[in-house]
């Protein structure tokens, strides 16, 4: 049976998005991860690792480009593309358009660009955890599009278009189930605990 399993190939059509830590019980790392999870209202450690993995890919790309010569066409084009992408996501400001600044990016900087964090910082939610629930339940839109992914990275131009969805009870849409039930029961228009 074991021999048969080795013969079967596994065709995985997706790449890994997070790696496991090399040392599973390193105290500083564990404490740092728990702090991140608490501060940004993450669901589990994998969400933390996913951002760290993406950051390490970005930084290794920048490191590789820095080893090339300044006038190398690969460095010119790929470097410009990388910097443009970082600027569009709001990870680098206009006066930080150098590859050296890409190496200085931190996990916290990426976490600040998440939709969940933005919803909380804009005051649409009472807490970071409330922000996650609002996003997951489809109450938040970015522009005209409802986004229900808390880890959605908000672009600079989209930042001012984050608001409640038009059909959400919070955005002036039809009242929620509990509010409707109370209105039908003749409870009037008092505040409900939603």
mmCIF file with all atom_site columns, C-alpha atoms in Angstrom:
data_model
loop_
_atom_site.group_PDB
_atom_site.id
_atom_site.type_symbol
_atom_site.label_atom_id
_atom_site.label_alt_id
_atom_site.label_comp_id
_atom_site.label_asym_id
_atom_site.label_entity_id
_atom_site.label_seq_id
_atom_site.pdbx_PDB_ins_code
_atom_site.Cartn_x
_atom_site.Cartn_y
_atom_site.Cartn_z
_atom_site.occupancy
_atom_site.B_iso_or_equiv
_atom_site.pdbx_formal_charge
_atom_site.auth_seq_id
_atom_site.auth_comp_id
_atom_site.auth_asym_id
_atom_site.auth_atom_id
_atom_site.pdbx_PDB_model_num
ATOM 1   C CA . UNK A 1 1   ? 0.000   0.000  0.000   1.00 0.00 ? 1   UNK A CA 1
ATOM 2   C CA . UNK A 1 2   ? 2.861   2.396  0.854   1.00 0.00 ? 2   UNK A CA 1
ATOM 3   C CA . UNK A 1 3   ? 4.558   1.558  -2.454  1.00 0.00 ? 3   UNK A CA 1
ATOM 4   C CA . UNK A 1 4   ? 1.349   2.372  -4.328  1.00 0.00 ? 4   UNK A CA 1
ATOM 5   C CA . UNK A 1 5   ? 1.069   5.769  -2.584  1.00 0.00 ? 5   UNK A CA 1
ATOM 6   C CA . UNK A 1 6   ? 4.557   6.728  -3.737  1.00 0.00 ? 6   UNK A CA 1
ATOM 7   C CA . UNK A 1 7   ? 3.616   6.041  -7.358  1.00 0.00 ? 7   UNK A CA 1
ATOM 8   C CA . UNK A 1 8   ? 0.659   8.460  -7.300  1.00 0.00 ? 8   UNK A CA 1
ATOM 9   C CA . UNK A 1 9   ? 1.704   12.000 -8.147  1.00 0.00 ? 9   UNK A CA 1
ATOM 10  C CA . UNK A 1 10  ? 0.075   14.937 -6.458  1.00 0.00 ? 10  UNK A CA 1
ATOM 11  C CA . UNK A 1 11  ? -0.718  17.758 -8.846  1.00 0.00 ? 11  UNK A CA 1
ATOM 12  C CA . UNK A 1 12  ? -1.148  20.819 -6.710  1.00 0.00 ? 12  UNK A CA 1
ATOM 13  C CA . UNK A 1 13  ? -2.414  23.761 -8.716  1.00 0.00 ? 13  UNK A CA 1
ATOM 14  C CA . UNK A 1 14  ? -1.701  26.323 -5.991  1.00 0.00 ? 14  UNK A CA 1
ATOM 15  C CA . UNK A 1 15  ? 1.443   27.564 -4.311  1.00 0.00 ? 15  UNK A CA 1
ATOM 16  C CA . UNK A 1 16  ? 1.975   27.666 -0.573  1.00 0.00 ? 16  UNK A CA 1
ATOM 17  C CA . UNK A 1 17  ? 0.857   30.935 0.965   1.00 0.00 ? 17  UNK A CA 1
ATOM 18  C CA . UNK A 1 18  ? 2.367   30.415 4.429   1.00 0.00 ? 18  UNK A CA 1
ATOM 19  C CA . UNK A 1 19  ? 5.284   28.522 5.839   1.00 0.00 ? 19  UNK A CA 1
ATOM 20  C CA . UNK A 1 20  ? 5.526   26.939 9.267   1.00 0.00 ? 20  UNK A CA 1
ATOM 21  C CA . UNK A 1 21  ? 8.081   28.417 11.661  1.00 0.00 ? 21  UNK A CA 1
ATOM 22  C CA . UNK A 1 22  ? 11.431  26.619 11.823  1.00 0.00 ? 22  UNK A CA 1
ATOM 23  C CA . UNK A 1 23  ? 11.420  26.599 15.632  1.00 0.00 ? 23  UNK A CA 1
ATOM 24  C CA . UNK A 1 24  ? 7.910   25.877 16.915  1.00 0.00 ? 24  UNK A CA 1
ATOM 25  C CA . UNK A 1 25  ? 8.448   26.894 20.558  1.00 0.00 ? 25  UNK A CA 1
ATOM 26  C CA . UNK A 1 26  ? 10.584  30.027 20.438  1.00 0.00 ? 26  UNK A CA 1
ATOM 27  C CA . UNK A 1 27  ? 9.234   32.304 23.173  1.00 0.00 ? 27  UNK A CA 1
ATOM 28  C CA . UNK A 1 28  ? 9.973   35.690 21.556  1.00 0.00 ? 28  UNK A CA 1
ATOM 29  C CA . UNK A 1 29  ? 8.331   34.641 18.297  1.00 0.00 ? 29  UNK A CA 1
ATOM 30  C CA . UNK A 1 30  ? 5.278   33.173 20.038  1.00 0.00 ? 30  UNK A CA 1
ATOM 31  C CA . UNK A 1 31  ? 4.830   36.345 22.110  1.00 0.00 ? 31  UNK A CA 1
ATOM 32  C CA . UNK A 1 32  ? 5.269   38.555 19.044  1.00 0.00 ? 32  UNK A CA 1
ATOM 33  C CA . UNK A 1 33  ? 2.673   36.553 17.099  1.00 0.00 ? 33  UNK A CA 1
ATOM 34  C CA . UNK A 1 34  ? 0.138   36.704 19.939  1.00 0.00 ? 34  UNK A CA 1
ATOM 35  C CA . UNK A 1 35  ? 0.640   40.472 20.152  1.00 0.00 ? 35  UNK A CA 1
ATOM 36  C CA . UNK A 1 36  ? -0.030  40.795 16.406  1.00 0.00 ? 36  UNK A CA 1
ATOM 37  C CA . UNK A 1 37  ? -3.112  38.570 16.620  1.00 0.00 ? 37  UNK A CA 1
ATOM 38  C CA . UNK A 1 38  ? -4.511  40.643 19.482  1.00 0.00 ? 38  UNK A CA 1
ATOM 39  C CA . UNK A 1 39  ? -3.677  44.023 17.975  1.00 0.00 ? 39  UNK A CA 1
ATOM 40  C CA . UNK A 1 40  ? -5.066  43.309 14.505  1.00 0.00 ? 40  UNK A CA 1
ATOM 41  C CA . UNK A 1 41  ? -7.860  40.869 15.434  1.00 0.00 ? 41  UNK A CA 1
ATOM 42  C CA . UNK A 1 42  ? -6.542  37.910 13.455  1.00 0.00 ? 42  UNK A CA 1
ATOM 43  C CA . UNK A 1 43  ? -8.207  34.494 13.500  1.00 0.00 ? 43  UNK A CA 1
ATOM 44  C CA . UNK A 1 44  ? -5.138  32.288 13.873  1.00 0.00 ? 44  UNK A CA 1
ATOM 45  C CA . UNK A 1 45  ? -1.369  32.077 13.570  1.00 0.00 ? 45  UNK A CA 1
ATOM 46  C CA . UNK A 1 46  ? -1.580  31.128 9.901   1.00 0.00 ? 46  UNK A CA 1
ATOM 47  C CA . UNK A 1 47  ? -2.876  34.614 9.074   1.00 0.00 ? 47  UNK A CA 1
ATOM 48  C CA . UNK A 1 48  ? 0.251   35.976 10.762  1.00 0.00 ? 48  UNK A CA 1
ATOM 49  C CA . UNK A 1 49  ? 2.541   33.571 8.934   1.00 0.00 ? 49  UNK A CA 1
ATOM 50  C CA . UNK A 1 50  ? 0.878   34.357 5.604   1.00 0.00 ? 50  UNK A CA 1
ATOM 51  C CA . UNK A 1 51  ? 1.792   38.039 5.896   1.00 0.00 ? 51  UNK A CA 1
ATOM 52  C CA . UNK A 1 52  ? 5.332   37.177 7.043   1.00 0.00 ? 52  UNK A CA 1
ATOM 53  C CA . UNK A 1 53  ? 5.694   34.801 4.065   1.00 0.00 ? 53  UNK A CA 1
ATOM 54  C CA . UNK A 1 54  ? 4.507   37.458 1.592   1.00 0.00 ? 54  UNK A CA 1
ATOM 55  C CA . UNK A 1 55  ? 6.831   40.021 3.158   1.00 0.00 ? 55  UNK A CA 1
ATOM 56  C CA . UNK A 1 56  ? 9.817   37.684 2.950   1.00 0.00 ? 56  UNK A CA 1
ATOM 57  C CA . UNK A 1 57  ? 9.081   37.090 -0.772  1.00 0.00 ? 57  UNK A CA 1
ATOM 58  C CA . UNK A 1 58  ? 8.913   40.853 -1.422  1.00 0.00 ? 58  UNK A CA 1
ATOM 59  C CA . UNK A 1 59  ? 12.105  41.499 0.518   1.00 0.00 ? 59  UNK A CA 1
ATOM 60  C CA . UNK A 1 60  ? 14.015  38.654 -1.149  1.00 0.00 ? 60  UNK A CA 1
ATOM 61  C CA . UNK A 1 61  ? 12.972  40.014 -4.575  1.00 0.00 ? 61  UNK A CA 1
ATOM 62  C CA . UNK A 1 62  ? 14.273  43.452 -3.568  1.00 0.00 ? 62  UNK A CA 1
ATOM 63  C CA . UNK A 1 63  ? 17.492  41.919 -2.194  1.00 0.00 ? 63  UNK A CA 1
ATOM 64  C CA . UNK A 1 64  ? 18.057  40.061 -5.463  1.00 0.00 ? 64  UNK A CA 1
ATOM 65  C CA . UNK A 1 65  ? 17.499  43.235 -7.512  1.00 0.00 ? 65  UNK A CA 1
ATOM 66  C CA . UNK A 1 66  ? 19.930  45.160 -5.299  1.00 0.00 ? 66  UNK A CA 1
ATOM 67  C CA . UNK A 1 67  ? 22.697  42.671 -6.149  1.00 0.00 ? 67  UNK A CA 1
ATOM 68  C CA . UNK A 1 68  ? 22.381  43.601 -9.843  1.00 0.00 ? 68  UNK A CA 1
ATOM 69  C CA . UNK A 1 69  ? 24.078  46.658 -11.317 1.00 0.00 ? 69  UNK A CA 1
ATOM 70  C CA . UNK A 1 70  ? 22.250  49.986 -11.217 1.00 0.00 ? 70  UNK A CA 1
ATOM 71  C CA . UNK A 1 71  ? 21.776  50.184 -15.023 1.00 0.00 ? 71  UNK A CA 1
ATOM 72  C CA . UNK A 1 72  ? 20.835  46.514 -15.459 1.00 0.00 ? 72  UNK A CA 1
ATOM 73  C CA . UNK A 1 73  ? 17.559  46.423 -17.485 1.00 0.00 ? 73  UNK A CA 1
ATOM 74  C CA . UNK A 1 74  ? 16.144  43.703 -15.187 1.00 0.00 ? 74  UNK A CA 1
ATOM 75  C CA . UNK A 1 75  ? 16.777  45.859 -12.125 1.00 0.00 ? 75  UNK A CA 1
ATOM 76  C CA . UNK A 1 76  ? 15.365  48.967 -13.820 1.00 0.00 ? 76  UNK A CA 1
ATOM 77  C CA . UNK A 1 77  ? 12.098  47.363 -14.959 1.00 0.00 ? 77  UNK A CA 1
ATOM 78  C CA . UNK A 1 78  ? 11.420  44.891 -12.145 1.00 0.00 ? 78  UNK A CA 1
ATOM 79  C CA . UNK A 1 79  ? 12.584  47.384 -9.507  1.00 0.00 ? 79  UNK A CA 1
ATOM 80  C CA . UNK A 1 80  ? 10.247  50.073 -10.846 1.00 0.00 ? 80  UNK A CA 1
ATOM 81  C CA . UNK A 1 81  ? 7.355   47.580 -10.979 1.00 0.00 ? 81  UNK A CA 1
ATOM 82  C CA . UNK A 1 82  ? 7.977   46.443 -7.384  1.00 0.00 ? 82  UNK A CA 1
ATOM 83  C CA . UNK A 1 83  ? 8.160   50.026 -6.100  1.00 0.00 ? 83  UNK A CA 1
ATOM 84  C CA . UNK A 1 84  ? 5.017   50.976 -8.034  1.00 0.00 ? 84  UNK A CA 1
ATOM 85  C CA . UNK A 1 85  ? 3.147   48.044 -6.491  1.00 0.00 ? 85  UNK A CA 1
ATOM 86  C CA . UNK A 1 86  ? 4.313   48.957 -2.975  1.00 0.00 ? 86  UNK A CA 1
ATOM 87  C CA . UNK A 1 87  ? 3.294   52.605 -3.501  1.00 0.00 ? 87  UNK A CA 1
ATOM 88  C CA . UNK A 1 88  ? -0.137  51.610 -4.860  1.00 0.00 ? 88  UNK A CA 1
ATOM 89  C CA . UNK A 1 89  ? -0.761  49.525 -1.721  1.00 0.00 ? 89  UNK A CA 1
ATOM 90  C CA . UNK A 1 90  ? 0.371   52.420 0.461   1.00 0.00 ? 90  UNK A CA 1
ATOM 91  C CA . UNK A 1 91  ? 3.353   50.527 1.887   1.00 0.00 ? 91  UNK A CA 1
ATOM 92  C CA . UNK A 1 92  ? 5.840   53.128 0.608   1.00 0.00 ? 92  UNK A CA 1
ATOM 93  C CA . UNK A 1 93  ? 5.340   56.888 0.411   1.00 0.00 ? 93  UNK A CA 1
ATOM 94  C CA . UNK A 1 94  ? 6.301   59.032 -2.581  1.00 0.00 ? 94  UNK A CA 1
ATOM 95  C CA . UNK A 1 95  ? 9.663   60.044 -1.060  1.00 0.00 ? 95  UNK A CA 1
ATOM 96  C CA . UNK A 1 96  ? 10.604  56.388 -0.309  1.00 0.00 ? 96  UNK A CA 1
ATOM 97  C CA . UNK A 1 97  ? 10.799  55.143 -3.896  1.00 0.00 ? 97  UNK A CA 1
ATOM 98  C CA . UNK A 1 98  ? 14.057  53.188 -3.497  1.00 0.00 ? 98  UNK A CA 1
ATOM 99  C CA . UNK A 1 99  ? 14.636  49.446 -3.187  1.00 0.00 ? 99  UNK A CA 1
ATOM 100 C CA . UNK A 1 100 ? 16.412  50.010 0.154   1.00 0.00 ? 100 UNK A CA 1
ATOM 101 C CA . UNK A 1 101 ? 13.105  51.110 1.679   1.00 0.00 ? 101 UNK A CA 1
ATOM 102 C CA . UNK A 1 102 ? 11.462  47.847 0.549   1.00 0.00 ? 102 UNK A CA 1
ATOM 103 C CA . UNK A 1 103 ? 13.898  45.994 2.806   1.00 0.00 ? 103 UNK A CA 1
ATOM 104 C CA . UNK A 1 104 ? 12.683  48.151 5.702   1.00 0.00 ? 104 UNK A CA 1
ATOM 105 C CA . UNK A 1 105 ? 9.044   47.033 5.376   1.00 0.00 ? 105 UNK A CA 1
ATOM 106 C CA . UNK A 1 106 ? 7.535   45.418 8.477   1.00 0.00 ? 106 UNK A CA 1
ATOM 107 C CA . UNK A 1 107 ? 4.627   43.062 9.162   1.00 0.00 ? 107 UNK A CA 1
ATOM 108 C CA . UNK A 1 108 ? 2.851   45.867 11.054  1.00 0.00 ? 108 UNK A CA 1
ATOM 109 C CA . UNK A 1 109 ? 2.930   48.086 7.943   1.00 0.00 ? 109 UNK A CA 1
ATOM 110 C CA . UNK A 1 110 ? 1.151   45.420 5.904   1.00 0.00 ? 110 UNK A CA 1
ATOM 111 C CA . UNK A 1 111 ? -1.333  44.731 8.720   1.00 0.00 ? 111 UNK A CA 1
ATOM 112 C CA . UNK A 1 112 ? -2.243  48.438 8.747   1.00 0.00 ? 112 UNK A CA 1
ATOM 113 C CA . UNK A 1 113 ? -3.343  48.157 5.106   1.00 0.00 ? 113 UNK A CA 1
ATOM 114 C CA . UNK A 1 114 ? -5.837  45.326 5.731   1.00 0.00 ? 114 UNK A CA 1
ATOM 115 C CA . UNK A 1 115 ? -9.529  46.117 5.241   1.00 0.00 ? 115 UNK A CA 1
ATOM 116 C CA . UNK A 1 116 ? -10.316 44.924 8.777   1.00 0.00 ? 116 UNK A CA 1
ATOM 117 C CA . UNK A 1 117 ? -7.859  47.431 10.275  1.00 0.00 ? 117 UNK A CA 1
ATOM 118 C CA . UNK A 1 118 ? -9.060  50.244 7.988   1.00 0.00 ? 118 UNK A CA 1
ATOM 119 C CA . UNK A 1 119 ? -12.728 49.693 8.940   1.00 0.00 ? 119 UNK A CA 1
ATOM 120 C CA . UNK A 1 120 ? -11.799 49.958 12.624  1.00 0.00 ? 120 UNK A CA 1
ATOM 121 C CA . UNK A 1 121 ? -9.515  52.995 12.150  1.00 0.00 ? 121 UNK A CA 1
ATOM 122 C CA . UNK A 1 122 ? -12.207 54.816 10.137  1.00 0.00 ? 122 UNK A CA 1
ATOM 123 C CA . UNK A 1 123 ? -14.605 54.400 13.070  1.00 0.00 ? 123 UNK A CA 1
ATOM 124 C CA . UNK A 1 124 ? -17.118 52.194 11.234  1.00 0.00 ? 124 UNK A CA 1
ATOM 125 C CA . UNK A 1 125 ? -16.696 49.482 13.905  1.00 0.00 ? 125 UNK A CA 1
ATOM 126 C CA . UNK A 1 126 ? -16.572 49.571 17.711  1.00 0.00 ? 126 UNK A CA 1
ATOM 127 C CA . UNK A 1 127 ? -13.555 47.255 17.941  1.00 0.00 ? 127 UNK A CA 1
ATOM 128 C CA . UNK A 1 128 ? -11.101 45.429 15.691  1.00 0.00 ? 128 UNK A CA 1
ATOM 129 C CA . UNK A 1 129 ? -13.105 42.214 16.228  1.00 0.00 ? 129 UNK A CA 1
ATOM 130 C CA . UNK A 1 130 ? -16.355 43.985 15.382  1.00 0.00 ? 130 UNK A CA 1
ATOM 131 C CA . UNK A 1 131 ? -14.665 45.215 12.183  1.00 0.00 ? 131 UNK A CA 1
ATOM 132 C CA . UNK A 1 132 ? -13.890 41.625 11.165  1.00 0.00 ? 132 UNK A CA 1
ATOM 133 C CA . UNK A 1 133 ? -17.515 40.568 11.729  1.00 0.00 ? 133 UNK A CA 1
ATOM 134 C CA . UNK A 1 134 ? -18.826 43.529 9.700   1.00 0.00 ? 134 UNK A CA 1
ATOM 135 C CA . UNK A 1 135 ? -16.517 42.665 6.802   1.00 0.00 ? 135 UNK A CA 1
ATOM 136 C CA . UNK A 1 136 ? -17.314 38.919 6.899   1.00 0.00 ? 136 UNK A CA 1
ATOM 137 C CA . UNK A 1 137 ? -21.077 39.528 7.013   1.00 0.00 ? 137 UNK A CA 1
ATOM 138 C CA . UNK A 1 138 ? -20.990 41.730 3.917   1.00 0.00 ? 138 UNK A CA 1
ATOM 139 C CA . UNK A 1 139 ? -21.715 45.108 5.520   1.00 0.00 ? 139 UNK A CA 1
ATOM 140 C CA . UNK A 1 140 ? -18.643 46.819 4.026   1.00 0.00 ? 140 UNK A CA 1
ATOM 141 C CA . UNK A 1 141 ? -18.036 47.989 0.484   1.00 0.00 ? 141 UNK A CA 1
ATOM 142 C CA . UNK A 1 142 ? -14.944 49.399 -1.183  1.00 0.00 ? 142 UNK A CA 1
ATOM 143 C CA . UNK A 1 143 ? -16.191 51.695 -3.931  1.00 0.00 ? 143 UNK A CA 1
ATOM 144 C CA . UNK A 1 144 ? -19.253 49.930 -5.350  1.00 0.00 ? 144 UNK A CA 1
ATOM 145 C CA . UNK A 1 145 ? -17.994 46.415 -4.597  1.00 0.00 ? 145 UNK A CA 1
ATOM 146 C CA . UNK A 1 146 ? -18.928 44.568 -1.382  1.00 0.00 ? 146 UNK A CA 1
ATOM 147 C CA . UNK A 1 147 ? -15.767 43.002 0.027   1.00 0.00 ? 147 UNK A CA 1
ATOM 148 C CA . UNK A 1 148 ? -16.117 40.241 2.620   1.00 0.00 ? 148 UNK A CA 1
ATOM 149 C CA . UNK A 1 149 ? -12.436 39.357 2.994   1.00 0.00 ? 149 UNK A CA 1
ATOM 150 C CA . UNK A 1 150 ? -10.870 40.847 6.153   1.00 0.00 ? 150 UNK A CA 1
ATOM 151 C CA . UNK A 1 151 ? -7.316  40.434 4.783   1.00 0.00 ? 151 UNK A CA 1
ATOM 152 C CA . UNK A 1 152 ? -8.102  42.455 1.617   1.00 0.00 ? 152 UNK A CA 1
ATOM 153 C CA . UNK A 1 153 ? -5.228  44.931 1.132   1.00 0.00 ? 153 UNK A CA 1
ATOM 154 C CA . UNK A 1 154 ? -6.680  48.385 0.530   1.00 0.00 ? 154 UNK A CA 1
ATOM 155 C CA . UNK A 1 155 ? -5.072  50.473 -2.204  1.00 0.00 ? 155 UNK A CA 1
ATOM 156 C CA . UNK A 1 156 ? -4.373  54.156 -1.615  1.00 0.00 ? 156 UNK A CA 1
ATOM 157 C CA . UNK A 1 157 ? -6.994  55.336 -4.130  1.00 0.00 ? 157 UNK A CA 1
ATOM 158 C CA . UNK A 1 158 ? -9.648  52.989 -2.647  1.00 0.00 ? 158 UNK A CA 1
ATOM 159 C CA . UNK A 1 159 ? -9.066  54.150 0.926   1.00 0.00 ? 159 UNK A CA 1
ATOM 160 C CA . UNK A 1 160 ? -11.564 57.015 0.832   1.00 0.00 ? 160 UNK A CA 1
ATOM 161 C CA . UNK A 1 161 ? -14.268 54.808 -0.701  1.00 0.00 ? 161 UNK A CA 1
ATOM 162 C CA . UNK A 1 162 ? -14.624 52.397 2.253   1.00 0.00 ? 162 UNK A CA 1
ATOM 163 C CA . UNK A 1 163 ? -18.181 52.609 3.576   1.00 0.00 ? 163 UNK A CA 1
ATOM 164 C CA . UNK A 1 164 ? -21.197 50.542 4.625   1.00 0.00 ? 164 UNK A CA 1
ATOM 165 C CA . UNK A 1 165 ? -22.867 48.548 1.838   1.00 0.00 ? 165 UNK A CA 1
ATOM 166 C CA . UNK A 1 166 ? -25.972 50.203 0.383   1.00 0.00 ? 166 UNK A CA 1
ATOM 167 C CA . UNK A 1 167 ? -28.253 47.244 1.168   1.00 0.00 ? 167 UNK A CA 1
ATOM 168 C CA . UNK A 1 168 ? -26.837 46.815 4.698   1.00 0.00 ? 168 UNK A CA 1
ATOM 169 C CA . UNK A 1 169 ? -29.047 47.859 7.646   1.00 0.00 ? 169 UNK A CA 1
ATOM 170 C CA . UNK A 1 170 ? -26.043 49.870 8.872   1.00 0.00 ? 170 UNK A CA 1
ATOM 171 C CA . UNK A 1 171 ? -25.819 51.751 5.568   1.00 0.00 ? 171 UNK A CA 1
ATOM 172 C CA . UNK A 1 172 ? -29.466 52.802 5.400   1.00 0.00 ? 172 UNK A CA 1
ATOM 173 C CA . UNK A 1 173 ? -30.769 49.625 3.782   1.00 0.00 ? 173 UNK A CA 1
ATOM 174 C CA . UNK A 1 174 ? -33.677 47.429 4.885   1.00 0.00 ? 174 UNK A CA 1
ATOM 175 C CA . UNK A 1 175 ? -33.763 46.933 8.696   1.00 0.00 ? 175 UNK A CA 1
ATOM 176 C CA . UNK A 1 176 ? -32.255 43.713 10.058  1.00 0.00 ? 176 UNK A CA 1
ATOM 177 C CA . UNK A 1 177 ? -34.233 40.647 11.107  1.00 0.00 ? 177 UNK A CA 1
ATOM 178 C CA . UNK A 1 178 ? -34.474 41.588 14.802  1.00 0.00 ? 178 UNK A CA 1
ATOM 179 C CA . UNK A 1 179 ? -35.470 45.199 14.085  1.00 0.00 ? 179 UNK A CA 1
ATOM 180 C CA . UNK A 1 180 ? -38.202 44.035 11.654  1.00 0.00 ? 180 UNK A CA 1
ATOM 181 C CA . UNK A 1 181 ? -39.504 41.527 14.187  1.00 0.00 ? 181 UNK A CA 1
ATOM 182 C CA . UNK A 1 182 ? -39.737 44.226 16.868  1.00 0.00 ? 182 UNK A CA 1
ATOM 183 C CA . UNK A 1 183 ? -41.456 46.667 14.525  1.00 0.00 ? 183 UNK A CA 1
ATOM 184 C CA . UNK A 1 184 ? -44.020 43.998 13.555  1.00 0.00 ? 184 UNK A CA 1
ATOM 185 C CA . UNK A 1 185 ? -44.630 43.169 17.216  1.00 0.00 ? 185 UNK A CA 1
ATOM 186 C CA . UNK A 1 186 ? -45.466 46.845 17.759  1.00 0.00 ? 186 UNK A CA 1
ATOM 187 C CA . UNK A 1 187 ? -42.351 47.594 19.751  1.00 0.00 ? 187 UNK A CA 1
ATOM 188 C CA . UNK A 1 188 ? -41.917 50.919 17.971  1.00 0.00 ? 188 UNK A CA 1
ATOM 189 C CA . UNK A 1 189 ? -38.604 52.241 16.700  1.00 0.00 ? 189 UNK A CA 1
ATOM 190 C CA . UNK A 1 190 ? -36.484 51.745 19.825  1.00 0.00 ? 190 UNK A CA 1
ATOM 191 C CA . UNK A 1 191 ? -32.821 50.774 19.565  1.00 0.00 ? 191 UNK A CA 1
ATOM 192 C CA . UNK A 1 192 ? -32.111 47.074 19.300  1.00 0.00 ? 192 UNK A CA 1
ATOM 193 C CA . UNK A 1 193 ? -28.978 45.306 20.470  1.00 0.00 ? 193 UNK A CA 1
ATOM 194 C CA . UNK A 1 194 ? -27.539 44.548 17.016  1.00 0.00 ? 194 UNK A CA 1
#
